[in-house]
PDB file of C-alpha atoms in Angstrom:
ATOM      1  CA  MET A  84       5.015 -14.401   3.220  1.00  0.00           C
ATOM      2  CA  THR A  85       2.941 -11.489   3.547  1.00  0.00           C
ATOM      3  CA  LEU A  86       0.618  -8.985   2.229  1.00  0.00           C
ATOM      4  CA  ILE A  87       0.863  -5.271   1.379  1.00  0.00           C
ATOM      5  CA  LEU A  88      -1.432  -3.145   0.019  1.00  0.00           C
ATOM      6  CA  ALA A  89      -0.759   0.725  -1.660  1.00  0.00           C
ATOM      7  CA  LEU A  90      -3.883   2.462  -2.414  1.00  0.00           C
ATOM      8  CA  LYS A  91      -4.178   5.922  -3.813  1.00  0.00           C
ATOM      9  CA  TRP A  92      -6.282   8.371  -1.753  1.00  0.00           C
ATOM     10  CA  VAL A  93      -8.015  11.301  -3.370  1.00  0.00           C
ATOM     11  CA  LEU A  94      -9.089  13.870  -0.703  1.00  0.00           C
ATOM     12  CA  GLY A  95      -9.937  17.600  -1.300  1.00  0.00           C
ATOM     13  CA  GLY A  96      -8.398  17.273  -5.036  1.00  0.00           C
ATOM     14  CA  LYS A  97      -4.968  16.021  -3.462  1.00  0.00           C
ATOM     15  CA  GLU A  98      -3.768  12.364  -3.751  1.00  0.00           C
ATOM     16  CA  GLY A  99      -2.479  10.705  -0.895  1.00  0.00           C
ATOM     17  CA  VAL A 100      -0.806   6.783  -0.928  1.00  0.00           C
ATOM     18  CA  VAL A 101      -1.685   4.418   2.306  1.00  0.00           C
ATOM     19  CA  ILE A 102       0.446   1.553   2.219  1.00  0.00           C
ATOM     20  CA  SER A 103      -0.561  -1.237   4.599  1.00  0.00           C
ATOM     21  CA  SER A 104       0.606  -4.530   5.576  1.00  0.00           C
ATOM     22  CA  ASP A 105       0.530  -7.762   7.787  1.00  0.00           C
ATOM     23  CA  SER A 106       3.385  -8.468  10.050  1.00  0.00           C
ATOM     24  CA  ARG A 107       4.082 -12.143   9.294  1.00  0.00           C
ATOM     25  CA  VAL A 108       6.695 -14.053   7.975  1.00  0.00           C
ATOM     26  CA  THR A 109       6.591 -17.979   7.416  1.00  0.00           C
ATOM     27  CA  LEU A 110      10.051 -19.614   7.002  1.00  0.00           C
ATOM     28  CA  GLY A 111       9.108 -23.567   6.818  1.00  0.00           C
ATOM     29  CA  PRO A 112       7.650 -24.444  10.248  1.00  0.00           C
ATOM     30  CA  ILE A 113       8.763 -21.174  11.494  1.00  0.00           C
ATOM     31  CA  THR A 114       6.105 -18.052  11.809  1.00  0.00           C
ATOM     32  CA  TYR A 115       7.448 -14.698  13.267  1.00  0.00           C
ATOM     33  CA  GLU A 116       6.768 -11.031  13.524  1.00  0.00           C
ATOM     34  CA  THR A 117       8.224  -8.373  11.678  1.00  0.00           C
ATOM     35  CA  LYS A 118       7.589  -4.884  10.186  1.00  0.00           C
ATOM     36  CA  LYS A 119       7.503  -4.774   6.310  1.00  0.00           C
ATOM     37  CA  VAL A 120       6.527  -1.079   5.638  1.00  0.00           C
ATOM     38  CA  HIS A 121       9.671   1.123   5.356  1.00  0.00           C
ATOM     39  CA  PRO A 122       9.384   4.789   5.209  1.00  0.00           C
ATOM     40  CA  ILE A 123      12.496   6.768   3.790  1.00  0.00           C
ATOM     41  CA  PHE A 124      13.374  10.096   5.216  1.00  0.00           C
ATOM     42  CA  LEU A 125      16.265  12.846   4.457  1.00  0.00           C
ATOM     43  CA  GLU A 126      17.367  14.213   7.737  1.00  0.00           C
ATOM     44  CA  ILE A 127      18.441  17.817   7.282  1.00  0.00           C
ATOM     45  CA  ASN A 128      19.645  19.844  10.481  1.00  0.00           C
ATOM     46  CA  GLU A 129      17.055  17.723  12.637  1.00  0.00           C
ATOM     47  CA  GLU A 130      14.153  17.966  10.457  1.00  0.00           C
ATOM     48  CA  TYR A 131      12.910  14.649   8.572  1.00  0.00           C
ATOM     49  CA  ILE A 132      12.009  15.194   4.669  1.00  0.00           C
ATOM     50  CA  PRO A 133       9.840  12.686   3.497  1.00  0.00           C
ATOM     51  CA  LEU A 134      10.811  10.917   0.140  1.00  0.00           C
ATOM     52  CA  ALA A 135       8.939   7.799  -0.262  1.00  0.00           C
ATOM     53  CA  VAL A 136       7.703   4.735   1.269  1.00  0.00           C
ATOM     54  CA  ALA A 137       8.282   0.948   0.341  1.00  0.00           C
ATOM     55  CA  GLY A 138       6.969  -2.346   1.137  1.00  0.00           C
ATOM     56  CA  GLY A 139       8.852  -5.344   0.150  1.00  0.00           C
ATOM     57  CA  ALA A 140       7.961  -9.036   0.036  1.00  0.00           C
ATOM     58  CA  GLY A 141      10.195 -12.273  -0.626  1.00  0.00           C
ATOM     59  CA  ASP A 142      13.747 -13.267   0.309  1.00  0.00           C
ATOM     60  CA  ALA A 143      13.999 -10.734   3.254  1.00  0.00           C
ATOM     61  CA  SER A 144      18.007 -10.186   2.971  1.00  0.00           C
ATOM     62  CA  VAL A 145      17.221  -9.170  -0.683  1.00  0.00           C
ATOM     63  CA  VAL A 146      14.320  -6.846   0.495  1.00  0.00           C
ATOM     64  CA  LYS A 147      16.578  -5.053   2.866  1.00  0.00           C
ATOM     65  CA  GLN A 148      19.153  -4.915   0.285  1.00  0.00           C
ATOM     66  CA  CYS A 149      16.567  -3.001  -2.064  1.00  0.00           C
ATOM     67  CA  TYR A 150      15.625  -1.081   0.590  1.00  0.00           C
ATOM     68  CA  ARG A 151      19.230   0.463   1.365  1.00  0.00           C
ATOM     69  CA  ILE A 152      19.566   1.018  -2.623  1.00  0.00           C
ATOM     70  CA  CYS A 153      16.332   3.004  -2.514  1.00  0.00           C
ATOM     71  CA  GLU A 154      17.453   5.020   0.618  1.00  0.00           C
ATOM     72  CA  LYS A 155      20.954   5.707  -1.277  1.00  0.00           C
ATOM     73  CA  ILE A 156      19.733   6.878  -4.739  1.00  0.00           C
ATOM     74  CA  LEU A 157      16.622   8.971  -3.221  1.00  0.00           C
ATOM     75  CA  MET A 158      19.114  10.705  -0.608  1.00  0.00           C
ATOM     76  CA  GLU A 159      21.811  11.331  -3.152  1.00  0.00           C
ATOM     77  CA  MET A 160      19.337  12.965  -5.708  1.00  0.00           C
ATOM     78  CA  ALA A 161      17.132  14.589  -2.779  1.00  0.00           C
ATOM     79  CA  LEU A 162      21.143  16.631  -1.515  1.00  0.00           C
ATOM     80  CA  LYS A 163      22.375  16.751  -5.153  1.00  0.00           C
ATOM     81  CA  GLU A 164      19.400  17.704  -7.167  1.00  0.00           C
ATOM     82  CA  TRP A 165      16.268  18.311  -5.191  1.00  0.00           C
ATOM     83  CA  GLY A 166      17.300  21.317  -2.950  1.00  0.00           C
ATOM     84  CA  GLY A 167      16.899  19.031  -0.099  1.00  0.00           C
ATOM     85  CA  LYS A 168      13.139  18.434  -0.574  1.00  0.00           C
ATOM     86  CA  THR A 169      10.519  16.073  -1.101  1.00  0.00           C
ATOM     87  CA  PRO A 170      10.805  14.999  -5.090  1.00  0.00           C
ATOM     88  CA  SER A 171       8.258  16.055  -7.998  1.00  0.00           C
ATOM     89  CA  PHE A 172       6.293  13.719  -9.412  1.00  0.00           C
ATOM     90  CA  ASN A 173       8.771  13.783 -12.655  1.00  0.00           C
ATOM     91  CA  GLN A 174      11.798  14.164 -10.401  1.00  0.00           C
ATOM     92  CA  PHE A 175      10.445  10.824  -8.622  1.00  0.00           C
ATOM     93  CA  GLU A 176      10.176   8.741 -11.897  1.00  0.00           C
ATOM     94  CA  ASP A 177      13.826   9.764 -12.654  1.00  0.00           C
ATOM     95  CA  ALA A 178      14.750   8.094  -9.681  1.00  0.00           C
ATOM     96  CA  VAL A 179      12.831   4.962 -10.191  1.00  0.00           C
ATOM     97  CA  GLY A 180      14.691   4.445 -13.362  1.00  0.00           C
ATOM     98  CA  ARG A 181      18.119   4.876 -11.195  1.00  0.00           C
ATOM     99  CA  ILE A 182      16.648   2.406  -8.597  1.00  0.00           C
ATOM    100  CA  GLU A 183      15.407   0.094 -11.566  1.00  0.00           C
ATOM    101  CA  SER A 184      18.670   0.076 -13.112  1.00  0.00           C
ATOM    102  CA  ALA A 185      20.438  -0.464  -9.535  1.00  0.00           C
ATOM    103  CA  PHE A 186      17.814  -3.684  -9.023  1.00  0.00           C
ATOM    104  CA  ILE A 187      18.229  -5.101 -12.818  1.00  0.00           C
ATOM    105  CA  GLU A 188      22.134  -5.125 -11.941  1.00  0.00           C
ATOM    106  CA  ARG A 189      21.895  -6.377  -8.489  1.00  0.00           C
ATOM    107  CA  PHE A 190      19.543  -9.246  -9.470  1.00  0.00           C
ATOM    108  CA  ARG A 191      21.879 -10.321 -12.395  1.00  0.00           C
ATOM    109  CA  SER A 192      24.762 -10.732 -10.301  1.00  0.00           C
ATOM    110  CA  LEU A 193      22.420 -13.172  -7.909  1.00  0.00           C
ATOM    111  CA  ARG A 194      21.722 -15.189 -10.626  1.00  0.00           C
ATOM    112  CA  GLU A 195      25.406 -15.482 -12.284  1.00  0.00           C
ATOM    113  CA  HIS A 196      25.823 -16.791  -8.753  1.00  0.00           C
ATOM    114  CA  GLY A 197      23.235 -19.308  -9.140  1.00  0.00           C
ATOM    115  CA  ILE A 198      20.775 -17.315  -6.805  1.00  0.00           C
ATOM    116  CA  GLU A 199      17.175 -16.812  -8.178  1.00  0.00           C
ATOM    117  CA  PRO A 200      15.579 -13.986  -5.921  1.00  0.00           C
ATOM    118  CA  SER A 201      12.140 -13.751  -4.701  1.00  0.00           C
ATOM    119  CA  PHE A 202      11.046 -10.266  -4.952  1.00  0.00           C
ATOM    120  CA  ASN A 203       8.335  -7.906  -5.343  1.00  0.00           C
ATOM    121  CA  MET A 204       8.157  -4.192  -3.792  1.00  0.00           C
ATOM    122  CA  ILE A 205       6.208  -1.377  -4.006  1.00  0.00           C
ATOM    123  CA  LEU A 206       8.157   2.041  -4.106  1.00  0.00           C
ATOM    124  CA  ALA A 207       5.998   5.297  -3.598  1.00  0.00           C
ATOM    125  CA  SER A 208       5.696   8.993  -3.119  1.00  0.00           C
ATOM    126  CA  VAL A 209       3.411  11.989  -3.164  1.00  0.00           C
ATOM    127  CA  ASP A 210       4.881  15.447  -4.174  1.00  0.00           C
ATOM    128  CA  PRO A 211       4.258  18.834  -2.839  1.00  0.00           C
ATOM    129  CA  ASN A 212       1.225  19.581  -5.371  1.00  0.00           C
ATOM    130  CA  GLY A 213      -0.269  16.372  -4.214  1.00  0.00           C
ATOM    131  CA  LYS A 214       0.674  13.994  -7.079  1.00  0.00           C
ATOM    132  CA  ALA A 215       1.102  10.581  -6.294  1.00  0.00           C
ATOM    133  CA  SER A 216       3.272   7.740  -7.654  1.00  0.00           C
ATOM    134  CA  ILE A 217       3.100   3.994  -6.838  1.00  0.00           C
ATOM    135  CA  TYR A 218       5.778   1.728  -8.671  1.00  0.00           C
ATOM    136  CA  LEU A 219       5.684  -1.854  -8.362  1.00  0.00           C
ATOM    137  CA  PHE A 220       9.282  -3.785  -8.854  1.00  0.00           C
ATOM    138  CA  ASN A 221       8.855  -7.235 -10.217  1.00  0.00           C
ATOM    139  CA  ASP A 222      11.536  -9.714  -9.402  1.00  0.00           C
ATOM    140  CA  ARG A 223      13.673  -8.966 -12.397  1.00  0.00           C
ATOM    141  CA  GLY A 224      14.028  -5.741 -11.001  1.00  0.00           C
ATOM    142  CA  LEU A 225      11.728  -3.765 -13.159  1.00  0.00           C
ATOM    143  CA  ALA A 226       9.276  -0.781 -12.290  1.00  0.00           C
ATOM    144  CA  GLU A 227       5.795  -0.716 -13.404  1.00  0.00           C
ATOM    145  CA  PRO A 228       3.844   2.648 -12.603  1.00  0.00           C
ATOM    146  CA  VAL A 229       0.638   1.873 -11.285  1.00  0.00           C
ATOM    147  CA  HIS A 230      -0.439   5.125  -9.823  1.00  0.00           C
ATOM    148  CA  ASP A 231      -3.001   6.195 -12.676  1.00  0.00           C
ATOM    149  CA  ASN A 232      -3.973   2.635 -13.896  1.00  0.00           C
ATOM    150  CA  PRO A 233      -5.210   0.818 -11.815  1.00  0.00           C
ATOM    151  CA  GLY A 234      -4.400   3.238  -8.992  1.00  0.00           C
ATOM    152  CA  PHE A 235      -3.060   0.443  -6.312  1.00  0.00           C
ATOM    153  CA  ALA A 236      -0.616  -2.360  -5.889  1.00  0.00           C
ATOM    154  CA  VAL A 237      -1.224  -5.483  -4.011  1.00  0.00           C
ATOM    155  CA  ILE A 238       2.056  -7.682  -3.442  1.00  0.00           C
ATOM    156  CA  GLY A 239       2.882 -11.128  -1.718  1.00  0.00           C
ATOM    157  CA  THR A 240       1.073 -14.353  -1.519  1.00  0.00           C
ATOM    158  CA  GLY A 241      -2.328 -12.734  -0.247  1.00  0.00           C
ATOM    159  CA  PHE A 242      -2.362 -11.428  -3.678  1.00  0.00           C
ATOM    160  CA  PHE A 243      -3.430 -14.709  -4.941  1.00  0.00           C
ATOM    161  CA  THR A 244      -5.900 -15.827  -1.748  1.00  0.00           C
ATOM    162  CA  GLY A 245      -7.886 -12.677  -1.930  1.00  0.00           C
ATOM    163  CA  GLY A 246      -6.356  -9.221  -1.755  1.00  0.00           C
ATOM    164  CA  ASN A 247      -6.929  -8.229  -5.444  1.00  0.00           C
ATOM    165  CA  LEU A 248      -9.991  -9.833  -5.724  1.00  0.00           C
ATOM    166  CA  LEU A 249     -11.614  -7.897  -2.741  1.00  0.00           C
ATOM    167  CA  LEU A 250     -10.401  -4.447  -3.686  1.00  0.00           C
ATOM    168  CA  ARG A 251     -12.190  -5.781  -7.152  1.00  0.00           C
ATOM    169  CA  LEU A 252     -15.163  -6.813  -5.118  1.00  0.00           C
ATOM    170  CA  LEU A 253     -15.904  -3.574  -2.941  1.00  0.00           C
ATOM    171  CA  GLY A 254     -15.350  -1.024  -6.090  1.00  0.00           C
ATOM    172  CA  TYR A 255     -12.125   0.270  -5.126  1.00  0.00           C
ATOM    173  CA  THR A 256     -11.254   2.874  -8.101  1.00  0.00           C
ATOM    174  CA  PRO A 257      -8.723   6.077  -7.475  1.00  0.00           C
ATOM    175  CA  GLU A 258     -11.507   8.073  -8.951  1.00  0.00           C
ATOM    176  CA  GLU A 259     -13.881   7.377  -6.403  1.00  0.00           C
ATOM    177  CA  SER A 260     -11.574   6.796  -3.310  1.00  0.00           C
ATOM    178  CA  TYR A 261     -12.538   9.783  -1.744  1.00  0.00           C
ATOM    179  CA  ILE A 262     -15.810   8.162  -0.857  1.00  0.00           C
ATOM    180  CA  PHE A 263     -13.646   5.157   0.737  1.00  0.00           C
ATOM    181  CA  ASP A 264     -12.430   5.114   4.375  1.00  0.00           C
ATOM    182  CA  ILE A 265      -8.938   3.456   3.113  1.00  0.00           C
ATOM    183  CA  GLY A 266      -7.802   2.699   6.652  1.00  0.00           C
ATOM    184  CA  ALA A 267     -10.552   0.532   7.262  1.00  0.00           C
ATOM    185  CA  LEU A 268     -10.653  -0.983   3.827  1.00  0.00           C
ATOM    186  CA  SER A 269      -6.727  -1.844   4.295  1.00  0.00           C
ATOM    187  CA  ILE A 270      -7.297  -3.381   7.569  1.00  0.00           C
ATOM    188  CA  LEU A 271     -10.478  -5.346   5.997  1.00  0.00           C
ATOM    189  CA  ILE A 272      -8.882  -6.646   3.614  1.00  0.00           C
ATOM    190  CA  ILE A 273      -5.855  -8.194   5.372  1.00  0.00           C
ATOM    191  CA  ASP A 274      -7.752  -9.163   7.754  1.00  0.00           C
ATOM    192  CA  VAL A 275     -10.097 -11.063   5.808  1.00  0.00           C
ATOM    193  CA  VAL A 276      -7.205 -12.677   3.581  1.00  0.00           C
ATOM    194  CA  SER A 277      -5.445 -13.857   6.851  1.00  0.00           C
ATOM    195  CA  GLU A 278      -7.939 -16.235   7.906  1.00  0.00           C
ATOM    196  CA  ILE A 279      -7.905 -17.907   4.794  1.00  0.00           C
ATOM    197  CA  ASP A 280      -4.136 -17.790   4.253  1.00  0.00           C
ATOM    198  CA  PRO A 281      -2.077 -19.007   7.072  1.00  0.00           C
ATOM    199  CA  ALA A 282       1.136 -17.200   5.634  1.00  0.00           C
ATOM    200  CA  VAL A 283      -0.542 -13.836   5.861  1.00  0.00           C
ATOM    201  CA  GLY A 284      -1.205 -12.693   9.156  1.00  0.00           C
ATOM    202  CA  PRO A 285      -3.973 -10.443  10.868  1.00  0.00           C
ATOM    203  CA  PHE A 286      -3.377  -6.568  10.900  1.00  0.00           C
ATOM    204  CA  ILE A 287      -1.643  -5.299  13.728  1.00  0.00           C
ATOM    205  CA  GLY A 288      -0.590  -1.640  12.930  1.00  0.00           C
ATOM    206  CA  GLU A 289       1.824  -1.422  10.243  1.00  0.00           C
ATOM    207  CA  SER A 290       0.451   0.958   8.136  1.00  0.00           C
ATOM    208  CA  TYR A 291       1.833   4.400   6.716  1.00  0.00           C
ATOM    209  CA  TYR A 292      -0.326   7.540   4.958  1.00  0.00           C
ATOM    210  CA  MET A 293       1.839   9.945   2.944  1.00  0.00           C
ATOM    211  CA  ARG A 294       0.160  12.977   1.731  1.00  0.00           C
ATOM    212  CA  VAL A 295       0.157  16.911   1.628  1.00  0.00           C
ATOM    213  CA  GLU A 296      -1.337  18.274   4.872  1.00  0.00           C
ATOM    214  CA  ASN A 297      -1.190  22.408   5.091  1.00  0.00           C
ATOM    215  CA  GLY A 298       0.855  22.823   2.133  1.00  0.00           C
ATOM    216  CA  LYS A 299       3.521  20.529   3.141  1.00  0.00           C
ATOM    217  CA  VAL A 300       3.927  16.655   2.492  1.00  0.00           C
ATOM    218  CA  VAL A 301       4.055  14.237   5.364  1.00  0.00           C
ATOM    219  CA  LEU A 302       4.429  10.552   6.366  1.00  0.00           C
ATOM    220  CA  GLY A 303       3.771   9.071   9.351  1.00  0.00           C
ATOM    221  CA  PRO A 304       2.283   5.809  10.776  1.00  0.00           C
ATOM    222  CA  LEU A 305      -1.724   5.871  11.516  1.00  0.00           C
ATOM    223  CA  LYS A 306      -1.974   6.625  15.231  1.00  0.00           C
ATOM    224  CA  GLU A 307      -2.777   3.854  17.647  1.00  0.00           C
ATOM    225  CA  GLU A 308      -6.345   5.358  18.359  1.00  0.00           C
ATOM    226  CA  ALA A 309      -6.858   5.360  14.541  1.00  0.00           C
ATOM    227  CA  ILE A 310      -6.008   2.008  14.143  1.00  0.00           C
ATOM    228  CA  LYS A 311      -8.240   0.602  16.814  1.00  0.00           C
ATOM    229  CA  GLU A 312     -10.995   2.693  15.140  1.00  0.00           C
ATOM    230  CA  TYR A 313     -10.083   0.942  11.910  1.00  0.00           C
ATOM    231  CA  LYS A 314      -9.971  -2.825  13.546  1.00  0.00           C
ATOM    232  CA  GLU A 315     -13.292  -2.377  14.845  1.00  0.00           C
ATOM    233  CA  LYS A 316     -15.003  -0.713  11.612  1.00  0.00           C
ATOM    234  CA  ALA A 317     -13.471  -3.765   9.982  1.00  0.00           C
ATOM    235  CA  GLN A 318     -15.042  -6.069  12.097  1.00  0.00           C
ATOM    236  CA  GLN A 319     -18.446  -4.445  11.830  1.00  0.00           C
ATOM    237  CA  ARG A 320     -18.046  -4.298   7.872  1.00  0.00           C
ATOM    238  CA  LYS A 321     -17.514  -8.205   7.851  1.00  0.00           C
ATOM    239  CA  GLU A 322     -20.550  -8.819   9.835  1.00  0.00           C
ATOM    240  CA  ILE A 323     -22.571  -6.661   7.734  1.00  0.00           C
ATOM    241  CA  LEU A 324     -21.292  -8.346   4.315  1.00  0.00           C
ATOM    242  CA  ARG A 325     -22.088 -11.576   5.682  1.00  0.00           C
ATOM    243  CA  ARG A 326     -25.614 -10.146   7.011  1.00  0.00           C
ATOM    244  CA  LEU A 327     -26.259  -8.502   3.768  1.00  0.00           C
ATOM    245  CA  TRP A 328     -25.485 -12.240   1.747  1.00  0.00           C
ATOM    246  CA  ARG A 329     -28.305 -13.677   3.904  1.00  0.00           C
ATOM    247  CA  LEU A 330     -30.626 -11.105   3.301  1.00  0.00           C
ATOM    248  CA  LEU A 331     -30.276 -11.287  -0.101  1.00  0.00           C
ATOM    249  CA  ASP A 332     -30.788 -15.301   0.038  1.00  0.00           C
ATOM    250  CA  LEU A 333     -33.969 -14.274   2.309  1.00  0.00           C
ATOM    251  CA  VAL A 334     -35.705 -11.538   0.382  1.00  0.00           C
ATOM    252  CA  GLY A 335     -33.817 -11.060  -3.095  1.00  0.00           C
ATOM    253  CA  GLU A 336     -31.561  -9.200  -4.915  1.00  0.00           C
ATOM    254  CA  GLN A 337     -34.266  -6.682  -5.832  1.00  0.00           C
ATOM    255  CA  GLU A 338     -35.638  -6.208  -2.640  1.00  0.00           C
ATOM    256  CA  ILE A 339     -31.921  -5.179  -1.441  1.00  0.00           C
ATOM    257  CA  ILE A 340     -31.460  -2.973  -4.196  1.00  0.00           C
ATOM    258  CA  THR A 341     -34.737  -0.588  -3.807  1.00  0.00           C
ATOM    259  CA  MET A 342     -33.792  -0.537  -0.028  1.00  0.00           C
ATOM    260  CA  ILE A 343     -30.491   0.558  -0.609  1.00  0.00           C
ATOM    261  CA  GLU A 344     -31.557   3.063  -3.535  1.00  0.00           C
ATOM    262  CA  GLU A 345     -33.842   4.759  -1.029  1.00  0.00           C
ATOM    263  CA  LEU A 346     -30.978   5.249   1.347  1.00  0.00           C
ATOM    264  CA  GLU A 347     -29.192   6.770  -1.047  1.00  0.00           C
ATOM    265  CA  LYS A 348     -31.551   9.138  -1.717  1.00  0.00           C
ATOM    266  CA  LYS A 349     -31.285  10.312   1.729  1.00  0.00           C
ATOM    267  CA  LEU A 350     -28.005  10.857   1.186  1.00  0.00           C
ATOM    268  CA  ARG A 351     -27.862  13.020  -1.680  1.00  0.00           C
TER     269      ARG A 351
END
């Protein structure tokens, strides 16, 4: 099983998307590591044009088939309709509609053969104007836009064992995402969930960031140096949360609130 997060990150008035995942696959008594985040590029004259990034959970063969469907549709539309460029927000919405139809047809065929697919997928993109799209596909192939409400997506068994709860508890919202270190937040959630859910592995570096940089859409994995820094931050923040909880029991909520408010005043 797995845990995959897609979070909208707003910086400088431009939206970006960070998709992170654990790397553990569990099949009965067997567990192994695999990549679960799938970037999609169009290659033109040795230049790689970012189109989207996907993350899937469920039956590995079904997930891989759906990645191929996404690639085929997005690349065809990029060549024939988008001028070989990253799609706009509306163009990507149209592409999602075609992908949805293809998924529904594929899953109908599987069910006609007595196969009930286990499947969820996140498909995200960022257009040249800095507008993010995040779609959540269910096991019927239907796509739900989640880029505006709630502004994030969580799939896999880790959703039920704490991923969504931690996001809510820590107060993440797209509108205030600029105050969050999204890299550290993603890693913290995956690592904490992995401590209580044996089907979810700790974060070991599967994270992609799609954004507009210098007027150009870019998509790539977090660098090794950044991952190391985020892992250290996540460990420190887990310890801070534990110590803060103990302090609440020792001195009471009002005392801690007063101290936090004083610190916030200094930062204004």
